PDB file of C-alpha atoms in Angstrom:
ATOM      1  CA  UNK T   1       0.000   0.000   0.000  1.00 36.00           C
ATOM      2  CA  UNK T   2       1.323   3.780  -1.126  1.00 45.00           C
ATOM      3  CA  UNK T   3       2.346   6.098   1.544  1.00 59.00           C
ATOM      4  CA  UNK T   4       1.585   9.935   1.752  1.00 76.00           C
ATOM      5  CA  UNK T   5       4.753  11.796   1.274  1.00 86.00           C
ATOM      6  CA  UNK T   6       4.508  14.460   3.410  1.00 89.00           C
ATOM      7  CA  UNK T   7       6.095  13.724   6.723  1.00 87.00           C
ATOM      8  CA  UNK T   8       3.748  13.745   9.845  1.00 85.00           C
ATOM      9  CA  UNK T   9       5.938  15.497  12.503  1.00 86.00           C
ATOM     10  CA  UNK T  10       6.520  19.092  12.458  1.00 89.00           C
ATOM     11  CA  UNK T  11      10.493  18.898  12.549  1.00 90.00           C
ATOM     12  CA  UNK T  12      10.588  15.857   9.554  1.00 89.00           C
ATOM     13  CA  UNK T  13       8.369  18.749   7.308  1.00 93.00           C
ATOM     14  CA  UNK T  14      11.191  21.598   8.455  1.00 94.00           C
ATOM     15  CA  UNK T  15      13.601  18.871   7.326  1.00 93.00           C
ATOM     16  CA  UNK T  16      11.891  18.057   4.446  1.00 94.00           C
ATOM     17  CA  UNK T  17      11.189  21.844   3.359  1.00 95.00           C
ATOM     18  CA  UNK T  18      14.371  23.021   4.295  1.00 94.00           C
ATOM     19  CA  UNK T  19      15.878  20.569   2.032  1.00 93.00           C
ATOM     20  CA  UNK T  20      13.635  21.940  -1.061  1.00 96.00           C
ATOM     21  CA  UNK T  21      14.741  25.382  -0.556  1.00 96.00           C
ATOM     22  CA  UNK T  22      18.032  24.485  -0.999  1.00 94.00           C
ATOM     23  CA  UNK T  23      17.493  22.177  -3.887  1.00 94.00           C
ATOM     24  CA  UNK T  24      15.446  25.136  -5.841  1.00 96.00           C
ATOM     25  CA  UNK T  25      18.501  27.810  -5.474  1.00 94.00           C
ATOM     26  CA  UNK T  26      20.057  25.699  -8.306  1.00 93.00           C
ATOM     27  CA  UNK T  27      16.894  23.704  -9.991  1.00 93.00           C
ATOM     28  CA  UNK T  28      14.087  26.102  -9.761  1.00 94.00           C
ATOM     29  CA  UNK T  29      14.751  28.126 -13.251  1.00 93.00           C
ATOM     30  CA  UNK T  30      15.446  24.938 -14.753  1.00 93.00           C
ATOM     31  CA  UNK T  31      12.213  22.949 -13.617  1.00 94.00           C
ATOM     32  CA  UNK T  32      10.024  26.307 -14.100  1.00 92.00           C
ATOM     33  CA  UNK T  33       9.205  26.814 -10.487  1.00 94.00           C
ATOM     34  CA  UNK T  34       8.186  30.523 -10.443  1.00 93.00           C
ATOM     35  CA  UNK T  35      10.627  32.758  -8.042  1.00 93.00           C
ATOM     36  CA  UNK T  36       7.242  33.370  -6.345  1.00 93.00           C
ATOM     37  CA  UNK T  37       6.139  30.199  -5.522  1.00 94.00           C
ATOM     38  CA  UNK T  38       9.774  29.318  -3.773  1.00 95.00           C
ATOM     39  CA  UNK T  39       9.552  33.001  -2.150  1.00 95.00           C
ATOM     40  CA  UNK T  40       5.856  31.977  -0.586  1.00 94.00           C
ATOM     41  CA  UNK T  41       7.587  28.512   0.529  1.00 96.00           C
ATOM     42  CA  UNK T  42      10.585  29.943   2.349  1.00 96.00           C
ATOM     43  CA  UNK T  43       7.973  32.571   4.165  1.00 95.00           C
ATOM     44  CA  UNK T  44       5.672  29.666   5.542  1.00 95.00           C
ATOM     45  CA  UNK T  45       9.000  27.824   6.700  1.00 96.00           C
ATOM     46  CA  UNK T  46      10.916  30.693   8.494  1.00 95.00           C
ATOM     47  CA  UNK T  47       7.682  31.435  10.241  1.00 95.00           C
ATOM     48  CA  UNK T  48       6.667  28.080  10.857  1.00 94.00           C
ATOM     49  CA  UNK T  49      10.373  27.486  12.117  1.00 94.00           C
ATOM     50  CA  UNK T  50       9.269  30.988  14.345  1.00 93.00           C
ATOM     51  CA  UNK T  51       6.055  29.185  16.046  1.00 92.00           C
ATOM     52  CA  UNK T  52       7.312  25.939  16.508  1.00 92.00           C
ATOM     53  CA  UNK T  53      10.060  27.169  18.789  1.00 91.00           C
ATOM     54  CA  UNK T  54       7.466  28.845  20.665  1.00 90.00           C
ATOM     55  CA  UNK T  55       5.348  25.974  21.193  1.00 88.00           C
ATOM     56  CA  UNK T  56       8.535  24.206  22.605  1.00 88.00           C
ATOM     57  CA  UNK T  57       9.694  26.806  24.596  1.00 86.00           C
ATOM     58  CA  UNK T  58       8.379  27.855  28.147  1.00 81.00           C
ATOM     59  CA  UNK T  59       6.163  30.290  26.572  1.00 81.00           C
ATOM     60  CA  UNK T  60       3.478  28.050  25.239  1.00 84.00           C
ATOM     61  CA  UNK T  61       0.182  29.560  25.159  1.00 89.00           C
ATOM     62  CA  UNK T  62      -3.461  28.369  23.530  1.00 87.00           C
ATOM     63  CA  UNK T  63      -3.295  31.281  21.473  1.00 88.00           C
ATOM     64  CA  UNK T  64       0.280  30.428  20.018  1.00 88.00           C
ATOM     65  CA  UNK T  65      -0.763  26.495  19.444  1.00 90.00           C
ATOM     66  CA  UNK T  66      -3.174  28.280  17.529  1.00 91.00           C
ATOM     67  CA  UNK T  67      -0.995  30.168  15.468  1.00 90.00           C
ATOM     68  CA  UNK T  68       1.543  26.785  15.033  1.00 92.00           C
ATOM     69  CA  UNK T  69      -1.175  25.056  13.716  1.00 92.00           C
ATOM     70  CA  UNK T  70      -2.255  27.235  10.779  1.00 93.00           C
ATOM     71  CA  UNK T  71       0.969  28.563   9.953  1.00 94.00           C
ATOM     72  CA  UNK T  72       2.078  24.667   9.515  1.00 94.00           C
ATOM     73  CA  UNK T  73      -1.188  24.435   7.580  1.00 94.00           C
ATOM     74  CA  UNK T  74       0.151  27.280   5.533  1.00 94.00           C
ATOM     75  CA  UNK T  75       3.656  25.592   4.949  1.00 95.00           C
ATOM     76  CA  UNK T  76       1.727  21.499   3.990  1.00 94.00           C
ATOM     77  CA  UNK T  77      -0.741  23.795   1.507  1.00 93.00           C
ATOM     78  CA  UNK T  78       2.787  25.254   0.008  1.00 94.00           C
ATOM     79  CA  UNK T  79       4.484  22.267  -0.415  1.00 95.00           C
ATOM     80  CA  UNK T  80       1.953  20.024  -1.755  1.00 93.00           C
ATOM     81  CA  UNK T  81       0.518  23.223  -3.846  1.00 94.00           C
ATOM     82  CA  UNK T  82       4.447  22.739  -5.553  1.00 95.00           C
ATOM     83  CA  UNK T  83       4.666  18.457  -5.540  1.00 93.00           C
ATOM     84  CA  UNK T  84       1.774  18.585  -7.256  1.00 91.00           C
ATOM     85  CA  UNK T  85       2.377  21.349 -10.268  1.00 93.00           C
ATOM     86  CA  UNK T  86       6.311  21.446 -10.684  1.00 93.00           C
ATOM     87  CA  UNK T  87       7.900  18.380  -8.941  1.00 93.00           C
ATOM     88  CA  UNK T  88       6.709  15.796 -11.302  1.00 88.00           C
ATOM     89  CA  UNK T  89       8.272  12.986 -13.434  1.00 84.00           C
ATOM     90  CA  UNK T  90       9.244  14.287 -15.988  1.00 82.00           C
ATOM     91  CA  UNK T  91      11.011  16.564 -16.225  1.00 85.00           C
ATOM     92  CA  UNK T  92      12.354  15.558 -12.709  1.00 88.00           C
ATOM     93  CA  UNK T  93      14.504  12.131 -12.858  1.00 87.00           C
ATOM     94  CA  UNK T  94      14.376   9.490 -10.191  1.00 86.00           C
ATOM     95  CA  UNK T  95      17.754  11.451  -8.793  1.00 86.00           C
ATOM     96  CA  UNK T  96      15.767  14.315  -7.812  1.00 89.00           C
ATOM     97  CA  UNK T  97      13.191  12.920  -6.026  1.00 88.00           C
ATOM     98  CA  UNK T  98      15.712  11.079  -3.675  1.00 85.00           C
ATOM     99  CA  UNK T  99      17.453  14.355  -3.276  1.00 89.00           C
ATOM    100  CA  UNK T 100      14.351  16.260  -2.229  1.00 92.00           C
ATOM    101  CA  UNK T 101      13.512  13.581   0.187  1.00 89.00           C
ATOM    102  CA  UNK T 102      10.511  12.295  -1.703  1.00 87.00           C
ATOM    103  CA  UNK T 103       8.928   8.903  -2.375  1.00 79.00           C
ATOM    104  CA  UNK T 104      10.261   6.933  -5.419  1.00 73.00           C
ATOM    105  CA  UNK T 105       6.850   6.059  -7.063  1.00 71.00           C
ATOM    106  CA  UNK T 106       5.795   1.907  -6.844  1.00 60.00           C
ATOM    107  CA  UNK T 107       5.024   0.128  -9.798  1.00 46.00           C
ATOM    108  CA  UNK T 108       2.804  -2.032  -8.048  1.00 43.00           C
ATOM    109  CA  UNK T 109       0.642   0.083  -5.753  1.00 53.00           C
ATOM    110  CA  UNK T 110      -3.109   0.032  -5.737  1.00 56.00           C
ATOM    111  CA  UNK T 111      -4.910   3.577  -7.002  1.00 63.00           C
ATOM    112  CA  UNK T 112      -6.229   5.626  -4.360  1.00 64.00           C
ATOM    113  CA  UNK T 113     -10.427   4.805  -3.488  1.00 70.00           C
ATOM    114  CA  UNK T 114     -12.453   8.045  -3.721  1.00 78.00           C
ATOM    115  CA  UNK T 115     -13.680   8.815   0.065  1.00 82.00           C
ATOM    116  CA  UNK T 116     -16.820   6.648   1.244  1.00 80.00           C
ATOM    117  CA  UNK T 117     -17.052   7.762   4.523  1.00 82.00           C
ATOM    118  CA  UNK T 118     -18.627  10.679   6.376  1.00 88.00           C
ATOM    119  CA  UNK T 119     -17.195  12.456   9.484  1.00 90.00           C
ATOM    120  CA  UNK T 120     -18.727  13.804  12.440  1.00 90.00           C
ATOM    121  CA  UNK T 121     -18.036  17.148  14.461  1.00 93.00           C
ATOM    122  CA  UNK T 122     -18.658  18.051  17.940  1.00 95.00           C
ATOM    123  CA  UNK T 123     -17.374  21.254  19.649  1.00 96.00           C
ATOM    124  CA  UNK T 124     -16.598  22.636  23.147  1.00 94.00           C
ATOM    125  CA  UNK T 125     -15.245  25.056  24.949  1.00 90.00           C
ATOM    126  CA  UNK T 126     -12.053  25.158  25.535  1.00 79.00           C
ATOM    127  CA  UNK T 127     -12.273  27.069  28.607  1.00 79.00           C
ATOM    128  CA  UNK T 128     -10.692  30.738  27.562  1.00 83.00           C
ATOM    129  CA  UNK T 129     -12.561  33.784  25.548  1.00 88.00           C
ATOM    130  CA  UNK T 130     -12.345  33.422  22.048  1.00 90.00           C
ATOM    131  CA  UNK T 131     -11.812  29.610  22.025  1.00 93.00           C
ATOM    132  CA  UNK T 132     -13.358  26.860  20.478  1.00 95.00           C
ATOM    133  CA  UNK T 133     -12.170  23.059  20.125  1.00 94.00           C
ATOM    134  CA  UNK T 134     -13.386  21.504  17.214  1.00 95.00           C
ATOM    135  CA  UNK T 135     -13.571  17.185  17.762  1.00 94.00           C
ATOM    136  CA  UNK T 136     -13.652  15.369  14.159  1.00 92.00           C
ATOM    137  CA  UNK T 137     -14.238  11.746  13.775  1.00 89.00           C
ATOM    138  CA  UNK T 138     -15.811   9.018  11.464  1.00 86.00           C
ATOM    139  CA  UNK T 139     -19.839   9.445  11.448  1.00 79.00           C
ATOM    140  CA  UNK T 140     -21.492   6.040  13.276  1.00 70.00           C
ATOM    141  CA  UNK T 141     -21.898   3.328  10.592  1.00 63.00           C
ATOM    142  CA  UNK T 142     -19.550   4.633   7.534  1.00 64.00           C
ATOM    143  CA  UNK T 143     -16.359   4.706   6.429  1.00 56.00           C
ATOM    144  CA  UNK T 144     -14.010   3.409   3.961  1.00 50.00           C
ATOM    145  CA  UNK T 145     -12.347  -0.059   3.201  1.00 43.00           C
ATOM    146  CA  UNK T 146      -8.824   1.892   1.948  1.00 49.00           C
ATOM    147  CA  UNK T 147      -7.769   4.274   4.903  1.00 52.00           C
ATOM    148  CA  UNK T 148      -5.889   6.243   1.969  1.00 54.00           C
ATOM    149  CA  UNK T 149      -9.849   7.148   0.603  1.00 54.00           C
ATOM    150  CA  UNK T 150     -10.614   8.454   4.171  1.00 59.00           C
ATOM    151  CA  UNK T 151      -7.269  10.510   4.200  1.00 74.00           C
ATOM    152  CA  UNK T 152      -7.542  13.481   6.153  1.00 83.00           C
ATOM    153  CA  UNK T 153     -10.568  15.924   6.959  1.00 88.00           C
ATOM    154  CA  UNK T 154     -11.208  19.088   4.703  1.00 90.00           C
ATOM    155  CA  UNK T 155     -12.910  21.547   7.665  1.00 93.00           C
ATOM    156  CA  UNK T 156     -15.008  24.372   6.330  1.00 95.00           C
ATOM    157  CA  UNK T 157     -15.770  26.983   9.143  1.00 95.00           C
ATOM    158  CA  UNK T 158     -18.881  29.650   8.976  1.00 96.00           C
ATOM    159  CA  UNK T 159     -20.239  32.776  11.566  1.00 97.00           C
ATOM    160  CA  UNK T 160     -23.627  34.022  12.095  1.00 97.00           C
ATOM    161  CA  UNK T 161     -23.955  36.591  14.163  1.00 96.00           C
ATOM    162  CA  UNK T 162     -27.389  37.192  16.251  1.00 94.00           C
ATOM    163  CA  UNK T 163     -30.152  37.188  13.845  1.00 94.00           C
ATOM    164  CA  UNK T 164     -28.378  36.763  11.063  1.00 95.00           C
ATOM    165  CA  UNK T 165     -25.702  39.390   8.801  1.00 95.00           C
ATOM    166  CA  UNK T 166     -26.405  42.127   7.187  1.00 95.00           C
ATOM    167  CA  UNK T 167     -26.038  42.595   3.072  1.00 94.00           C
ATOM    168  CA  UNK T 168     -22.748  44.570   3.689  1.00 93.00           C
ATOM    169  CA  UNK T 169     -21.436  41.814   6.598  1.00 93.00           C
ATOM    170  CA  UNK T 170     -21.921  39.097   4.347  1.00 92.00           C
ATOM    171  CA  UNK T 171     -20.453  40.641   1.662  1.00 91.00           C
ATOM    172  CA  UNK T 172     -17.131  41.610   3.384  1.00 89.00           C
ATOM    173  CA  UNK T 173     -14.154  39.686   3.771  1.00 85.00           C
ATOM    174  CA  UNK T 174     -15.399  37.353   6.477  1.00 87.00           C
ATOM    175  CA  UNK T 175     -18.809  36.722   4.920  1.00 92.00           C
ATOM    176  CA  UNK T 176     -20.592  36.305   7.367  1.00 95.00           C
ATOM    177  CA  UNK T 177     -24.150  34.347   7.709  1.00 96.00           C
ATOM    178  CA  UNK T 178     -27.251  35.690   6.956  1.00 96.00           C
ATOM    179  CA  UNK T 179     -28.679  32.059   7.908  1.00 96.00           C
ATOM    180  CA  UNK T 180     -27.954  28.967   9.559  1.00 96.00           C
ATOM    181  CA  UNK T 181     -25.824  26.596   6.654  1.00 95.00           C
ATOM    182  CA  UNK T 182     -27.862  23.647   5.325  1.00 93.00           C
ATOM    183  CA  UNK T 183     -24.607  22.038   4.677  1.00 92.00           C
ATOM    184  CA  UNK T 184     -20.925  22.248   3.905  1.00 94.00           C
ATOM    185  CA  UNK T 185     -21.245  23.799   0.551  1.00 93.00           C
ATOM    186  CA  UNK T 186     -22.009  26.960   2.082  1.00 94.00           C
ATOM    187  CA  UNK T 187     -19.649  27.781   4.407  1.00 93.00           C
ATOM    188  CA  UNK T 188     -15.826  28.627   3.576  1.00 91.00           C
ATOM    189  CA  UNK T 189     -13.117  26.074   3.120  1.00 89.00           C
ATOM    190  CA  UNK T 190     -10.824  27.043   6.539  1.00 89.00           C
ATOM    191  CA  UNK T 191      -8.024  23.879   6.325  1.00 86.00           C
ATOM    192  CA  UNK T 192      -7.034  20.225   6.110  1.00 86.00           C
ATOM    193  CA  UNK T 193      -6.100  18.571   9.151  1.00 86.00           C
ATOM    194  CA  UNK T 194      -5.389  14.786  10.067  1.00 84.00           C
ATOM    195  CA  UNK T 195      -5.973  15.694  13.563  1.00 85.00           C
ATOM    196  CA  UNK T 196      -8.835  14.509  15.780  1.00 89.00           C
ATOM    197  CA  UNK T 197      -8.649  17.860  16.950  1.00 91.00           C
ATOM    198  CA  UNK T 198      -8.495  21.397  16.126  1.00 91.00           C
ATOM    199  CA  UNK T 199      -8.695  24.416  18.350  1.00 91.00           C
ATOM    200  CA  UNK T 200      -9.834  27.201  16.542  1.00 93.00           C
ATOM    201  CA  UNK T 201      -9.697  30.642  17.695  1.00 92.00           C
ATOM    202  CA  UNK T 202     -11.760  33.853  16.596  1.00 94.00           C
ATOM    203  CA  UNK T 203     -11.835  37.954  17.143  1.00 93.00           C
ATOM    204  CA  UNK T 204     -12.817  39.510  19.750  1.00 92.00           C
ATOM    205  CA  UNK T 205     -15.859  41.048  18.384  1.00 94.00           C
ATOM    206  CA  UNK T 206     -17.073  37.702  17.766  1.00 95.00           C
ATOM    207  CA  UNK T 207     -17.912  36.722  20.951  1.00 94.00           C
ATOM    208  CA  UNK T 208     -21.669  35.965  21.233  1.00 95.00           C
ATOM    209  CA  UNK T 209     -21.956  35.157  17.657  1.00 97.00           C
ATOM    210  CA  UNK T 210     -22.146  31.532  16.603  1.00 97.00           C
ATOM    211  CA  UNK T 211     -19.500  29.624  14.522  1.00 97.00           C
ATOM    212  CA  UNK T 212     -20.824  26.838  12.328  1.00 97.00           C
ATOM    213  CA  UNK T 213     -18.552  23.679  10.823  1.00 97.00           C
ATOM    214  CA  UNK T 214     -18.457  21.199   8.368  1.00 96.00           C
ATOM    215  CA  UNK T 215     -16.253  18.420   7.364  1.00 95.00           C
ATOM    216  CA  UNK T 216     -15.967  16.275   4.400  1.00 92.00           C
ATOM    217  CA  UNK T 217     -12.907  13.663   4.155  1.00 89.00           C
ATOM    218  CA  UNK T 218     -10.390  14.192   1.684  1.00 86.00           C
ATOM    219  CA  UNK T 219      -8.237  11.870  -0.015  1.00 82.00           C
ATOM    220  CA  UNK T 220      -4.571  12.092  -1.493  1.00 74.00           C
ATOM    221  CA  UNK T 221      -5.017  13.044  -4.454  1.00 75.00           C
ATOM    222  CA  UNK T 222      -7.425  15.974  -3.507  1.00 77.00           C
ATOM    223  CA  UNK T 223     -10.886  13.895  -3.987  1.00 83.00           C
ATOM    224  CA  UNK T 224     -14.063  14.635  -1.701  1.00 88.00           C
ATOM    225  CA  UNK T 225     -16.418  12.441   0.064  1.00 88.00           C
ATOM    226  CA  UNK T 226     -19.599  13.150   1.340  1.00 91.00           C
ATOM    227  CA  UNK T 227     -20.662  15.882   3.926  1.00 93.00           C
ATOM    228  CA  UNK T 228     -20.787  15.347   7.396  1.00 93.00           C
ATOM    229  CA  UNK T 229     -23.506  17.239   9.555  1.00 94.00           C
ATOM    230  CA  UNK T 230     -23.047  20.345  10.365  1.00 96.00           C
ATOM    231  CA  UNK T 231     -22.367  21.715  14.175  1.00 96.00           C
ATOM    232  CA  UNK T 232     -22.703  24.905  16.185  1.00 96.00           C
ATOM    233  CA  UNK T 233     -21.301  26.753  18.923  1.00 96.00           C
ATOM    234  CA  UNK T 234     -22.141  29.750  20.598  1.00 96.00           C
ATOM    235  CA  UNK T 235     -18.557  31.758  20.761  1.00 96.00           C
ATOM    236  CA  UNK T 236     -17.478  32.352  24.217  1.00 93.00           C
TER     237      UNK T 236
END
């Protein structure tokens, strides 16, 4: 059976970016990599370098898990973003995978199943202002027969505020919700995540308003299954 090849610890996807960057100061030009794609990839590592060794150090907070978590979202959606358009045989050779630390590709492996099963959300508090902890797991009675279908969980995220938004809130940059969502499709995609859970924190003037999720799994090649219910919180 085919493995992902993005590494699962934080410090193996520093390794494994880390090594990229320096691989694309020679091979970038001549694999058409645009100089702005490798610029957005070193940003997401310094800063996700930044974050981590906050999280380690003695001044862990909630609020700067947080900020680890989607700014190592940020650096997964630039790598795979770039595996996906420019690292790809050909033009690369079996050489340049092993030197960028990737997969060599089996002959033999099975395709990836579309996603067949449905995941569930519950939330809670997490116990400070602001804070919400979203809990994801497989919906009673599906799932898949290939654990590669039912990958990871694509988590869409949506806010109402009392009685609904206005015209000009909803049509701002948070869009806002003029109703409750009837499903996933109409709330905003807000990341993948393997995790079980996912603490999610919001603005200030939020508070009192309610947040709304949605979840659908996601396979690895970027295929959807089926939504999941949706769930609601009040925002403390």
């Amino acid at each position: 059976m085919g493995m992902d090849w993005y590494p699962r610890s934080r410090d193996a996807q520093i390794h494994l970016t880390d090594s990229w960057i320096e691989v694309f100061k020679t091979k970038a030009a001549e694999w058409n990599i645009p100089a702005a794609n490798v610029s957005s990839l070193i940003a997401a590592n310094s800063v996700a370098k930044e974050k981590l060794a906050v999280v380690k150090s003695g001044e862990r907070t909630a609020a700067s898990v947080v900020e680890c978590n989607e700014v190592f979202a940020e650096l997964e959606a630039e790598a795979r973003f770039l595996k996906k358009h420019y690292l790809l045989l050909p033009p690369l050779e079996l050489a340049d995978l092993a030197t960028l630390l990737l997969l060599l590709p089996d002959e033999t492996r099975a395709p990836v199943g579309k996603p067949t099963g449905c995941p569930a959300l519950t939330l809670t508090c997490h116990g400070e202002p602001r804070m919400l902890q979203v809990h994801l797991a497989s919906l009673a009675g599906t799932g898949s027969l290939d654990s590669r279908g039912d990958y990871g969980y694509a988590l869409y995220k949506g806010i109402m505020p009392q009685g609904g938004a206005t015209l000009e809130q909803a049509a701002g940059i948070k869009h806002y919700l003029m109703k409750e969502p009837l499903s996933g499709d109409e709330l905003l995609h807000f990341r993948f995540t393997r995790r079980k859970t996912e603490l999610v924190e919001f603005d200030a003037m939020e508070s009192g308003m309610t947040a709304f999720f949605c979840a659908r799994y996601e396979n690895q090649k970027g295929e959807y299954g089926a939504w999941g219910p949706c769930a609601s919180a009040v925002i403390p």
